[in-house]
mmCIF file of C-alpha atoms in Angstrom:
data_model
loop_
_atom_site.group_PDB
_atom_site.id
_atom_site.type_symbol
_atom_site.label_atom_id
_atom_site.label_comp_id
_atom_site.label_asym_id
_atom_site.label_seq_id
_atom_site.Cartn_x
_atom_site.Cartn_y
_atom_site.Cartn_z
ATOM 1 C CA UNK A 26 -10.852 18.986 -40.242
ATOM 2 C CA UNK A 27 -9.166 15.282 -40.393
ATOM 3 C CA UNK A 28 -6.748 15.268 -37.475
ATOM 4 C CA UNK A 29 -3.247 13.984 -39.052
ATOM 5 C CA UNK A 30 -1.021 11.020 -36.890
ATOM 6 C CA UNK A 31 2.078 11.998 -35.906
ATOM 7 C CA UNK A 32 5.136 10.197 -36.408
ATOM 8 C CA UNK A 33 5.688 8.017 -34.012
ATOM 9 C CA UNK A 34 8.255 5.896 -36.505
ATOM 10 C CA UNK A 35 10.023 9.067 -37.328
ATOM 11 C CA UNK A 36 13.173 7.928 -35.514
ATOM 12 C CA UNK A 37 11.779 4.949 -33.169
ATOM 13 C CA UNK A 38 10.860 2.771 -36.832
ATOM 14 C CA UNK A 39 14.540 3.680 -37.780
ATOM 15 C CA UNK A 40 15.942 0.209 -37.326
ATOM 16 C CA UNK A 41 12.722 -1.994 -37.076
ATOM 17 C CA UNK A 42 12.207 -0.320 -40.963
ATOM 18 C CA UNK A 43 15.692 -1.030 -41.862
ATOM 19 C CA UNK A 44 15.408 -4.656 -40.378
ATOM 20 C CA UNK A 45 12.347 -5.595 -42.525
ATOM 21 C CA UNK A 46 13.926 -4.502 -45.575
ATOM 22 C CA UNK A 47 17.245 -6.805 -45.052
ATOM 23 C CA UNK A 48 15.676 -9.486 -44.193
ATOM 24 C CA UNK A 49 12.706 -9.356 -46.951
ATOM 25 C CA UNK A 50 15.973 -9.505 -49.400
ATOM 26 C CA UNK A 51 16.997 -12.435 -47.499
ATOM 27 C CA UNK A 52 17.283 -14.225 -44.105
ATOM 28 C CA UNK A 53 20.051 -13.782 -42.291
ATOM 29 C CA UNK A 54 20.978 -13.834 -38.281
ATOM 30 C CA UNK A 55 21.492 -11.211 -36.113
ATOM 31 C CA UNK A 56 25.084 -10.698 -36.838
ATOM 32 C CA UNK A 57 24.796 -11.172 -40.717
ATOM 33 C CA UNK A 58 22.099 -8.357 -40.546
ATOM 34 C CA UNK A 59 24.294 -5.669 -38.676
ATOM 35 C CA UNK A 60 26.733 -6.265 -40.783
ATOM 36 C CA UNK A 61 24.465 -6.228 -43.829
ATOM 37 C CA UNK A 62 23.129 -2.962 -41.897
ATOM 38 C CA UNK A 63 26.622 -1.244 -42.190
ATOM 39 C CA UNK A 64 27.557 -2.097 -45.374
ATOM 40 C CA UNK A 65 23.979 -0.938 -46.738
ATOM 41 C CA UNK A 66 24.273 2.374 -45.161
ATOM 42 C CA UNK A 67 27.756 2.606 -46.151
ATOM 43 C CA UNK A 68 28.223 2.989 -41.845
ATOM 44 C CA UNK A 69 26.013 6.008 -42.031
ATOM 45 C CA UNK A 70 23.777 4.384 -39.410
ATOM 46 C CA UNK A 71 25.932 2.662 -36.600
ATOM 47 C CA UNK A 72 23.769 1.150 -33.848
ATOM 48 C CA UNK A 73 24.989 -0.449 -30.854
ATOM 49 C CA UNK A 74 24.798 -4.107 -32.134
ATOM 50 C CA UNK A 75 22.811 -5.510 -29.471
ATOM 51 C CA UNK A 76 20.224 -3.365 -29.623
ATOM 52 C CA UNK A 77 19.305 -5.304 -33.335
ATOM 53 C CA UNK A 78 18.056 -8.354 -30.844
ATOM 54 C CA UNK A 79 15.542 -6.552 -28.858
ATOM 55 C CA UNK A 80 14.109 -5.491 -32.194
ATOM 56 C CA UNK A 81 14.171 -8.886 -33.693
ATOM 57 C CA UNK A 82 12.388 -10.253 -30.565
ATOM 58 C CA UNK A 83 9.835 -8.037 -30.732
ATOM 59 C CA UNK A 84 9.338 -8.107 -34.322
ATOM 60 C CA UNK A 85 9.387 -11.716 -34.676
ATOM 61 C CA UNK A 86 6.779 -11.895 -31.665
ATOM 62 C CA UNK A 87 4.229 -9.739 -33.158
ATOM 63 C CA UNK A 88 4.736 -12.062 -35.845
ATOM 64 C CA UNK A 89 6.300 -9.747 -38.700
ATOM 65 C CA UNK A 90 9.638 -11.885 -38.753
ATOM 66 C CA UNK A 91 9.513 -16.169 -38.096
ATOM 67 C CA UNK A 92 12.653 -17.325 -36.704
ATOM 68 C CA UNK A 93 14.344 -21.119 -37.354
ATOM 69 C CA UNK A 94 17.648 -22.811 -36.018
ATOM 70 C CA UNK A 95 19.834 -23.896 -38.520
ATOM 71 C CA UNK A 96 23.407 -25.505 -37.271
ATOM 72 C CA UNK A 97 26.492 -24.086 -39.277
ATOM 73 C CA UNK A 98 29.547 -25.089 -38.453
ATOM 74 C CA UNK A 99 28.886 -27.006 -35.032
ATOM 75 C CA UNK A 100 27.082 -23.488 -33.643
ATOM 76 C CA UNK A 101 23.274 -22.945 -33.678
ATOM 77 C CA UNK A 102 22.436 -19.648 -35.569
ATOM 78 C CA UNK A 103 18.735 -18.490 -35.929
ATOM 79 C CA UNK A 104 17.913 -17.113 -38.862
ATOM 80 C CA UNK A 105 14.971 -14.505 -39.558
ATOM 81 C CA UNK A 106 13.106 -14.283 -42.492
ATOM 82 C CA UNK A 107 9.970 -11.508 -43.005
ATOM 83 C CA UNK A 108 6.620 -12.914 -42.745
ATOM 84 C CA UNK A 109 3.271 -11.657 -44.868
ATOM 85 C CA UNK A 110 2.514 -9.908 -42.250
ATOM 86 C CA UNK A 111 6.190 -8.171 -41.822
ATOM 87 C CA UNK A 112 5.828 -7.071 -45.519
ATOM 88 C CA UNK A 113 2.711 -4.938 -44.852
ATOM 89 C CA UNK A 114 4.443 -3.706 -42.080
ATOM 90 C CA UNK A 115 7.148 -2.835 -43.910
ATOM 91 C CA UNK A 116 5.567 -1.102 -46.815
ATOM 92 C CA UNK A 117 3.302 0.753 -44.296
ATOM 93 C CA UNK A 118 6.622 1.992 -42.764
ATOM 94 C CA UNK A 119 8.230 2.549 -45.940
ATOM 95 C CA UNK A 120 5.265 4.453 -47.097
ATOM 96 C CA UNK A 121 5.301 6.840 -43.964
ATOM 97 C CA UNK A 122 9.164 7.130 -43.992
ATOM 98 C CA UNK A 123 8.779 8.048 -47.607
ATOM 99 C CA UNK A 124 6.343 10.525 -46.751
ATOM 100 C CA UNK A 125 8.270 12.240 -44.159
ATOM 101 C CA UNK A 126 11.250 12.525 -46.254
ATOM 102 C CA UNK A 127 9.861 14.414 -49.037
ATOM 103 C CA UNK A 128 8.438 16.385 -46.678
ATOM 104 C CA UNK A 129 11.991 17.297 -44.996
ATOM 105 C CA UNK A 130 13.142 17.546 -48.624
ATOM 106 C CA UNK A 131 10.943 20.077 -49.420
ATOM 107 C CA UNK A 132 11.486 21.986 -46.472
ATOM 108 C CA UNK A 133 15.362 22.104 -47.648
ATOM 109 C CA UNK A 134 14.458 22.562 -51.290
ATOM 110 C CA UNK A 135 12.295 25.658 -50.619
ATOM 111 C CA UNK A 136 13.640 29.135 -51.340
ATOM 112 C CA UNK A 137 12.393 30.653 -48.198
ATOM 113 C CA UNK A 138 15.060 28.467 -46.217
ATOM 114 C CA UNK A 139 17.841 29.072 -48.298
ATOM 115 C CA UNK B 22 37.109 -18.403 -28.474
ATOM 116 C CA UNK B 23 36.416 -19.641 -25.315
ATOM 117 C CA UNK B 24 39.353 -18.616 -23.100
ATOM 118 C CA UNK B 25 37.409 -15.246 -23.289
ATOM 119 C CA UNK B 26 34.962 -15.020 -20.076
ATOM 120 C CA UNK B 27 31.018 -15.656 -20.769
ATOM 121 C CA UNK B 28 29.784 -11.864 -20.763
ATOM 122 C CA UNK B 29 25.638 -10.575 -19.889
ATOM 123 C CA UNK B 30 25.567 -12.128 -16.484
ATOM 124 C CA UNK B 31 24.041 -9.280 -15.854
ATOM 125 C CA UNK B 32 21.806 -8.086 -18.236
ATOM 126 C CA UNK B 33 19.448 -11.131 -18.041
ATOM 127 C CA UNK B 34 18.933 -9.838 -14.370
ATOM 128 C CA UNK B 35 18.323 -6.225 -15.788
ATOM 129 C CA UNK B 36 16.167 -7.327 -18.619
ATOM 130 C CA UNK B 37 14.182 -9.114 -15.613
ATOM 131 C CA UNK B 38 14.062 -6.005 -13.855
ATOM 132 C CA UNK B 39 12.869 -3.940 -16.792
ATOM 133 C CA UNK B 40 10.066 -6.089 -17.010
ATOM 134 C CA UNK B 41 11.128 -8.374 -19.954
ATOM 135 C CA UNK B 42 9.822 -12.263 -19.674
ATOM 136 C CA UNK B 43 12.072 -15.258 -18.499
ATOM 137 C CA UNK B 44 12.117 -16.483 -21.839
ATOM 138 C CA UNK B 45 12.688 -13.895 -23.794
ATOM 139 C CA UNK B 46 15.336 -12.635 -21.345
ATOM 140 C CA UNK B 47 17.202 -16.319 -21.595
ATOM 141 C CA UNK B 48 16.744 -16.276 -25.620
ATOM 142 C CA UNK B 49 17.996 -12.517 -25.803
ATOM 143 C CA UNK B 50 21.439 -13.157 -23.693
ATOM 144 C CA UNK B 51 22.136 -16.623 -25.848
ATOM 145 C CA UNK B 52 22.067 -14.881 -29.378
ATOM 146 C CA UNK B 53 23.587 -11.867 -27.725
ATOM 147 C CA UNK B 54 26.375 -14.367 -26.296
ATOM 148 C CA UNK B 55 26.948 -15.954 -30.135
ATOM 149 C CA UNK B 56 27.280 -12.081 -31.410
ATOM 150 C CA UNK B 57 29.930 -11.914 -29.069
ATOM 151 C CA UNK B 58 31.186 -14.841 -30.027
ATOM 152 C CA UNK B 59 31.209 -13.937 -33.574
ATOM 153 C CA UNK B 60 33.003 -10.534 -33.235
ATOM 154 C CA UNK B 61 35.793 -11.936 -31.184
ATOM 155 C CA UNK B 62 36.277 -14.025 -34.025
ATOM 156 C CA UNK B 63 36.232 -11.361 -35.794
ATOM 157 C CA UNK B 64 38.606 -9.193 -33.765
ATOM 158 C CA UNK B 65 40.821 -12.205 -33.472
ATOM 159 C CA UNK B 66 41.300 -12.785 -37.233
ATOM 160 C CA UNK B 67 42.453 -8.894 -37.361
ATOM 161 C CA UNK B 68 45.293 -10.016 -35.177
ATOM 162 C CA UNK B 69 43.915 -8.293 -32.155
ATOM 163 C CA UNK B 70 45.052 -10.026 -28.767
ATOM 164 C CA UNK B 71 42.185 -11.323 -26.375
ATOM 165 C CA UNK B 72 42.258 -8.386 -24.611
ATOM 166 C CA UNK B 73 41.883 -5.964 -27.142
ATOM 167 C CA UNK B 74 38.987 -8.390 -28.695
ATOM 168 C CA UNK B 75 37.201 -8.365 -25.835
ATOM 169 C CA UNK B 76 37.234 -4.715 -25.662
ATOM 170 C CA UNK B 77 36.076 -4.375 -29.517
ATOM 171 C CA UNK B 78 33.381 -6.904 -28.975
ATOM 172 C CA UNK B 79 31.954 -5.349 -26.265
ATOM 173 C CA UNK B 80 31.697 -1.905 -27.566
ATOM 174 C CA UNK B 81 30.425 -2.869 -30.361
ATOM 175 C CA UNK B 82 27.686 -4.696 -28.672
ATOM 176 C CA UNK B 83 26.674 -1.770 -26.423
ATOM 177 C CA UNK B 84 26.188 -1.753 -22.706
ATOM 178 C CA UNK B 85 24.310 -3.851 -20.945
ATOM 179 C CA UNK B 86 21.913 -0.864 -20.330
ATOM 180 C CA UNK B 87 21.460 0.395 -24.072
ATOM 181 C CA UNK B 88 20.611 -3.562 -24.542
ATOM 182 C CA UNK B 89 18.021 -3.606 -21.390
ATOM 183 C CA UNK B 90 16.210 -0.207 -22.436
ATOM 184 C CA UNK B 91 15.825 -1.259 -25.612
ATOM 185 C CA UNK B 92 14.215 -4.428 -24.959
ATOM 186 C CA UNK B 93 11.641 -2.673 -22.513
ATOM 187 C CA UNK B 94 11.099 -0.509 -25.591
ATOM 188 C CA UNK B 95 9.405 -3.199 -27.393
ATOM 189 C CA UNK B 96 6.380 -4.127 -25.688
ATOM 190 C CA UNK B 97 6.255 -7.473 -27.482
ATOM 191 C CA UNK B 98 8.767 -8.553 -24.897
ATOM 192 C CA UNK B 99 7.327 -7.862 -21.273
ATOM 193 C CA UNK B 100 6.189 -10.579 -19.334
ATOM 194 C CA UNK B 101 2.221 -10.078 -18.614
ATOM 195 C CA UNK B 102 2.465 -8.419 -15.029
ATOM 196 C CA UNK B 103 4.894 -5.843 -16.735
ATOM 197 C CA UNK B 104 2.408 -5.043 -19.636
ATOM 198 C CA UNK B 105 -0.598 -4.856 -17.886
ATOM 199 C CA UNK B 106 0.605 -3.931 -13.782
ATOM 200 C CA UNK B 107 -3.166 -2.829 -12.562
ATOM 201 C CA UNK B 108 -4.261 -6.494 -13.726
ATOM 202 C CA UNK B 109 -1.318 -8.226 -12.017
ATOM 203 C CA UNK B 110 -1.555 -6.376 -8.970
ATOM 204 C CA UNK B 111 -5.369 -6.515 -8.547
ATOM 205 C CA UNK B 112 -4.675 -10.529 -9.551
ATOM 206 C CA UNK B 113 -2.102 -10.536 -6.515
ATOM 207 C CA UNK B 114 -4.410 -8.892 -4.114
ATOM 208 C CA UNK B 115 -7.139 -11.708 -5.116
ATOM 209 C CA UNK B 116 -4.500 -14.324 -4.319
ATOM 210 C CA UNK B 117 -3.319 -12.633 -0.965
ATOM 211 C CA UNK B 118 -7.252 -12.499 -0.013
ATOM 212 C CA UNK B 119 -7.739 -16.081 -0.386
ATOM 213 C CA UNK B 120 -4.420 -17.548 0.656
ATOM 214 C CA UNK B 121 -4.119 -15.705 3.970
ATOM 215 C CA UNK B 122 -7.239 -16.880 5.736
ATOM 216 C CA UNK B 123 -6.537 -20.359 4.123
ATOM 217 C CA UNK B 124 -3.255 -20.273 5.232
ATOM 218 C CA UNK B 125 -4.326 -21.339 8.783
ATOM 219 C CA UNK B 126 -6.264 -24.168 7.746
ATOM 220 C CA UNK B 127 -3.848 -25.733 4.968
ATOM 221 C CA UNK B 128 -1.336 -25.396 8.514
ATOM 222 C CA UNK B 129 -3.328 -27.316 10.594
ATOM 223 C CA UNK B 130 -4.371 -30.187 7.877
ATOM 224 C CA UNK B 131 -0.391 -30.377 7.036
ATOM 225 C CA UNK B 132 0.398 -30.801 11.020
ATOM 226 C CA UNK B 133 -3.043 -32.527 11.895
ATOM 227 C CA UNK B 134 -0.670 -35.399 13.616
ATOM 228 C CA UNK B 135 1.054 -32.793 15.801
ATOM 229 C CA UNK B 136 -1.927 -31.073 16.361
ATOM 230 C CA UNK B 137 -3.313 -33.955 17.284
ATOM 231 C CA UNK B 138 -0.726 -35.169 20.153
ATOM 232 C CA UNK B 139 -1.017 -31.380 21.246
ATOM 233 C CA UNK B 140 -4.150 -31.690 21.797
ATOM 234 C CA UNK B 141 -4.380 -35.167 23.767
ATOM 235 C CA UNK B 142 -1.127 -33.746 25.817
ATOM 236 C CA UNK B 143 -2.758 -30.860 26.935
ATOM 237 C CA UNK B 144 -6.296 -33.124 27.613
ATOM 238 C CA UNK B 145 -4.716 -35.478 29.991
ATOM 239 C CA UNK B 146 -2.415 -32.542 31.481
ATOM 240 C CA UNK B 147 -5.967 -31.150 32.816
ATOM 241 C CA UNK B 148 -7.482 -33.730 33.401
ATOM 242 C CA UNK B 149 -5.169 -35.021 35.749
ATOM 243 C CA UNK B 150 -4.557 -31.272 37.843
ATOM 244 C CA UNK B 151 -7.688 -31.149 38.208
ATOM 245 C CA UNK B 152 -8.286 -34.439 39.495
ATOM 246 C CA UNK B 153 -5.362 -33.628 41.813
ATOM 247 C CA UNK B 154 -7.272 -30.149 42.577
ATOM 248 C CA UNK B 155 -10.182 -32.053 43.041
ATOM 249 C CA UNK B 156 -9.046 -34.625 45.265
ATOM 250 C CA UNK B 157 -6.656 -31.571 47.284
ATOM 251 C CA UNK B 158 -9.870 -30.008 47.466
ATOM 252 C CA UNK B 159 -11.635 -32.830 49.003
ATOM 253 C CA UNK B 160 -8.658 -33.751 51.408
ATOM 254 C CA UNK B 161 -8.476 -30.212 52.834
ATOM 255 C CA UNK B 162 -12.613 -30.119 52.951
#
């Protein structure tokens, strides 16, 4: 018997998953991307927006995101843009979110829940 | 923009505290800061007053706590003692073991002019009671 993972992304990956895809669109800096984040989701998902940075951090440090300076208008944003390495990580997540979505869709589609 | 006071004076001291590095710490509050920044712009262009900006901005921005247990979420971001703690703490026991009993010596190099004068003082101090001693002795014998 093949012992299955769990799903540690199920909720955790929620905004690292959204992240990646943004920002494999296009770059964009931290406040451009929560924005982007709301109007995407049409404000279904409304994190606290300083919890994006943490994320960014973290993503850009295990090297799935670079990071550059660029001065606009005399203030020093820092864009993100998804590396190779972000866009495995980001199908691998898409993959598993995929998969646990049809699953919860099937467990609302089925008969014997209705 | 700036009449508004510089927020997160705190949270680079609870981001230390969780564990997160210097740097990442300092790098975190600065972008945080320009978010700020940004959505008291923001609020200001709606015709809210600084007041009521401040109080937009900061909500939407979270507390300082949501921000700190986030960032000890990501493991990415802890400094090396915070990641690995049995490492750093056997690493600061090796230090302790080798600094204390050096600590004496290092002393006496860095004062080894002191010592020094010390040293002579107290010579010539006993040398000359006990000549006196000697020389009572001799009187009274």
């Amino acid at each position: 018997m093949t012992i299955r993972q769990t799903n540690p992304p199920f909720m955790s990956g929620v905004p690292e998953l959204l992240v990646l895809r943004l920002l494999a669109r296009q770059e964009m800096y931290g406040y451009e991307l929560v924005k982007a984040v709301r109007v995407v989701t049409s404000e279904a998902i409304r994190l606290g927006e300083g919890v994006i940075y943490p994320v960014l951090h973290g993503l850009e440090r295990n090297g799935s995101l670079s990071a550059r300076r660029k001065a606009v208008n005399g203030r020093t944003r820092v864009y993100y843009s998804v590396t190779p390495t972000g866009q495995q990580r980001l199908d691998r997540l898409a993959g598993e979110w995929e998969r646990i979505k049809n699953g919860i869709q099937s467990v609302l589609e089925s008969p014997q829940n209705a | 923009m700036h009449e508004a006071p510089p927020q997160f004076s705190q949270l680079e001291k609870l981001l230390r505290t969780g564990g997160v590095s210097a740097q990442c710490a300092k790098m975190l509050v600065a972008e945080l800061q320009d978010h700020y920044d940004d959505l008291l712009e923001e609020a200001q262009s709606n015709r809210l007053d600084l007041d009521a900006a401040i109080e937009f901005a900061r909500r939407a921005i979270g507390s300082d706590e949501q921000i700190a247990r986030a960032a000890a979420a990501q493991v990415e971001l802890l400094s090396w003692s915070a990641r690995y703690p049995m490492f750093a703490n056997c690493g600061r026991s090796l230090v302790y073991a080798i600094t204390l009993p050096a600590a004496p010596i290092y002393f006496c190099l860095n004062q080894a002019s002191s010592i020094a004068r010390w040293s002579a003082s107290i010579s010539l101090a006993s040398l000359i009671t006990g000549t006196l001693l000697l020389a009572l002795q001799s009187l009274i014998g």
